[in-house]
Every structure is written in C-alpha cells, then in structure tokens.
Coordinates of C-alpha atoms in Angstrom, one line a residue:
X26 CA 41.7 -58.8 26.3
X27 CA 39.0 -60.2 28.7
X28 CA 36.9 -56.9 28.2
X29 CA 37.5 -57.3 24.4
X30 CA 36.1 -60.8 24.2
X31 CA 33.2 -59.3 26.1
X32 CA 32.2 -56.8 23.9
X33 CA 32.8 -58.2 20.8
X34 CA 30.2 -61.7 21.9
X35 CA 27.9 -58.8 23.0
X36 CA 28.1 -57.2 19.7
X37 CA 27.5 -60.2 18.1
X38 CA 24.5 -61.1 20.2
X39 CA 23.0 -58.0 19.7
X40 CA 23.7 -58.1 16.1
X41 CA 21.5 -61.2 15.8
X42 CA 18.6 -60.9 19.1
X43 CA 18.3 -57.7 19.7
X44 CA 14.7 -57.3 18.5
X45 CA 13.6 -61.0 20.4
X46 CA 16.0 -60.7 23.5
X47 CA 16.9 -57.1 24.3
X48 CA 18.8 -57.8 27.9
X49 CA 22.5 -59.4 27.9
X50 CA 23.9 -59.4 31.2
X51 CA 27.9 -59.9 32.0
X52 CA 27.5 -58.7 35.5
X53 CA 26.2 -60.4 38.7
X54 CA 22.8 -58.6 38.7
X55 CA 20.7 -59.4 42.0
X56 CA 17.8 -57.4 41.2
X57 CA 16.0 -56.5 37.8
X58 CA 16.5 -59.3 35.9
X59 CA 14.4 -59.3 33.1
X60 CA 14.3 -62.7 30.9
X61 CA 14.3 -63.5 28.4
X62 CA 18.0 -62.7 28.4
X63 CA 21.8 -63.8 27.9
X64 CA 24.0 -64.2 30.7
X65 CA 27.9 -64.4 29.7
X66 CA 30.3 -65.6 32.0
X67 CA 33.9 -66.7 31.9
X68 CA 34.6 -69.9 33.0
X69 CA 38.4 -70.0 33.0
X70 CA 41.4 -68.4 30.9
X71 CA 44.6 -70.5 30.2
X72 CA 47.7 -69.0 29.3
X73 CA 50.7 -71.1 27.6
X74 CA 54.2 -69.8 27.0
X75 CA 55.8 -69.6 23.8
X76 CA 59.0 -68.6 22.4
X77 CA 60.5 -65.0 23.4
X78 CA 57.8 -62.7 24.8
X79 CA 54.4 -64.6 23.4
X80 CA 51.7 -65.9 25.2
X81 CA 48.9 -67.9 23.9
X82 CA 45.6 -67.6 26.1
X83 CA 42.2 -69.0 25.3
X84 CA 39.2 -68.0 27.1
X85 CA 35.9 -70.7 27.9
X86 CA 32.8 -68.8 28.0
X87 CA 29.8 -69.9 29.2
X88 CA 27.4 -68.0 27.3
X89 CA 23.7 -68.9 29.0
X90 CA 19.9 -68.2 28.2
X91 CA 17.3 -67.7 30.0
X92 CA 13.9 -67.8 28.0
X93 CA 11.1 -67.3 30.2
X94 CA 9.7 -71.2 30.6
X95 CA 9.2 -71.1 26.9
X96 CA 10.1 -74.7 27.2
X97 CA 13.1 -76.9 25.8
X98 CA 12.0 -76.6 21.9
X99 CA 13.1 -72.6 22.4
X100 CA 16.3 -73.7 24.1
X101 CA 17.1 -76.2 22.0
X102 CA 16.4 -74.1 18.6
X103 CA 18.8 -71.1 20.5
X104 CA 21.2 -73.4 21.1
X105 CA 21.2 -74.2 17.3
X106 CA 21.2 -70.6 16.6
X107 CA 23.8 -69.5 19.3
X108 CA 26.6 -72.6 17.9
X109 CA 26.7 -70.4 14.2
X110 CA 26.4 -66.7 15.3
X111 CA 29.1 -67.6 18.0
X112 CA 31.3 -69.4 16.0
X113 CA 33.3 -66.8 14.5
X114 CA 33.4 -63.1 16.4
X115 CA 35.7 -59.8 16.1
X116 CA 38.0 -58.3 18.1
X117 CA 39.3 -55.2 16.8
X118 CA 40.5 -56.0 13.4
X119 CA 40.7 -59.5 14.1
X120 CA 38.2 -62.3 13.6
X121 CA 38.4 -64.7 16.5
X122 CA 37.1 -68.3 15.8
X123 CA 35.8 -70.2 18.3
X124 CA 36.3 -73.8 18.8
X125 CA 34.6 -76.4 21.3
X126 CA 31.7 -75.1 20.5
X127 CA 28.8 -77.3 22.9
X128 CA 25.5 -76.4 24.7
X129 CA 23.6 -78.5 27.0
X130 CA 20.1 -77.3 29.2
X131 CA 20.4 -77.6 32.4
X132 CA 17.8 -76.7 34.9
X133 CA 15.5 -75.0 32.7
X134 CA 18.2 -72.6 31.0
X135 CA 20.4 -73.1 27.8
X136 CA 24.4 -73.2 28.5
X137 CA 26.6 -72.7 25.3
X138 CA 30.0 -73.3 25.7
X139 CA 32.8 -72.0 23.6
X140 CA 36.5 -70.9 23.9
X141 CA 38.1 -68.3 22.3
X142 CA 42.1 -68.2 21.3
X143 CA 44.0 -65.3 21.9
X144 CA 48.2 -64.8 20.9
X145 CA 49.8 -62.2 22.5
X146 CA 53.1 -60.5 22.8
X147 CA 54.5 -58.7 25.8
X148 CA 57.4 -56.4 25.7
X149 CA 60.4 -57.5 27.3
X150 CA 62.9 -55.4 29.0
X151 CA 66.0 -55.2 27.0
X152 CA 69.1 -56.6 27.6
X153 CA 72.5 -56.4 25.9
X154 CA 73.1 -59.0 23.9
X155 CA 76.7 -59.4 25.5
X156 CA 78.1 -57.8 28.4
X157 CA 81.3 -56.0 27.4
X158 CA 84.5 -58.1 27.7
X159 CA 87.9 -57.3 28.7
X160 CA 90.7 -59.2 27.4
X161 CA 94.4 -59.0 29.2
X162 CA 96.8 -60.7 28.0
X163 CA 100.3 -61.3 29.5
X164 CA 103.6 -62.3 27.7
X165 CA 106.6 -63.9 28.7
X166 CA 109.7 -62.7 27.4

C-alpha cells in the first residue's frame, strides 16, 4: 500500500506541476538534485486492529518543496496550492481523502503534512468452526 500511496501523490503532483516543477523525488538522492522540486517522505504508518481480519492504517506524509530561494511568497502560495490538489488522491479505484492537512516553512523549504487512511483485510487461515465431538453415554440398568 505504501508504494501505492506513492504513486498515486506522484501522479497527482505531476498532474498539477509538471510544466513549473519537473523533479519529484521519493528517494534519498545524494547527488543531482535539481530544485525546484518535491521531496515525499513518509513520516510514520499506524495500524489499528478491527474486528475479524481488518486493519485500519493511515499513512503521514511529509510532502516538501524546495523552490530555489524564490523566497517565502512562492512557498507560502505552494503551500496554498499543495493543501487542495493533496486533499483528495486515487489509489486504484479508490479515492483516498486526506485529513490533517498542514504546511509550515522551515529552513527555507515548504513542509506539507497530510495523512492518508487506508482499510485493509488480510486473509485468515481457516479454522473449523467446531472441533468434532464425541458423545458416550453410559446407562445403568
């Protein structure tokens, strides 16, 4: 699902900046880095039981921008820009909204914050029901 997630906010960032920012990186990447760009990066996953074999996960992304030194008006207008286009993404045939949606700039670069719920259902080994029985019965007389 991880993958997924990261493909389908790719999608969507291309979707929307792919003529103005042309590099999104998911990947540490040492050398080569070319801004301005989008960084995305998982911050934590956090899986819940439910009944029977479902799990519900969500996923925080950290989803960052780098413009260039184009200064804190760009950053704060992406930030504007990045809360709607990231708001609602899909995954397959689903549409994923996302929820905590926040950015802050920090150190010169634009961090948008969102989280992404996931249900999913594992498949259990299968177990009888009940175990056969065996009844004796012993009479007196």
């Amino acid at each position: 699902m991880f993958d997924d997630l990261i493909n389908a906010i790719t999608q969507r960032l291309i979707e929307y900046f792919s003529d103005s920012i042309p590099n999104i990186y998911s990947e540490n990447i040492e050398q080569d880095f070319v801004e301005p760009c989008f960084y995305i990066s998982l911050i934590n996953s956090i899986n819940k039981s439910k009944l029977g074999p479902r799990r519900s996960r969500r996923y925080k992304f950290d989803i960052m921008y780098f413009n260039g030194d184009l200064g804190n008006d760009n950053l704060n207008s992406m930030g504007d820009s990045l809360t709607t286009v990231l708001e609602d993404i899909q995954v397959g045939d689903n549409i994923l909204h996302g929820f905590d949606i926040q950015y802050e700039i920090k150190d010169g670069r634009l961090h948008l914050f969102v989280e992404y719920p996931a249900d999913m259902v594992f498949e259990m080994e299968k177990e009888p029901k009940m175990a056969s029985l065996e009844e004796r019965i012993k009479s007196n007389g």
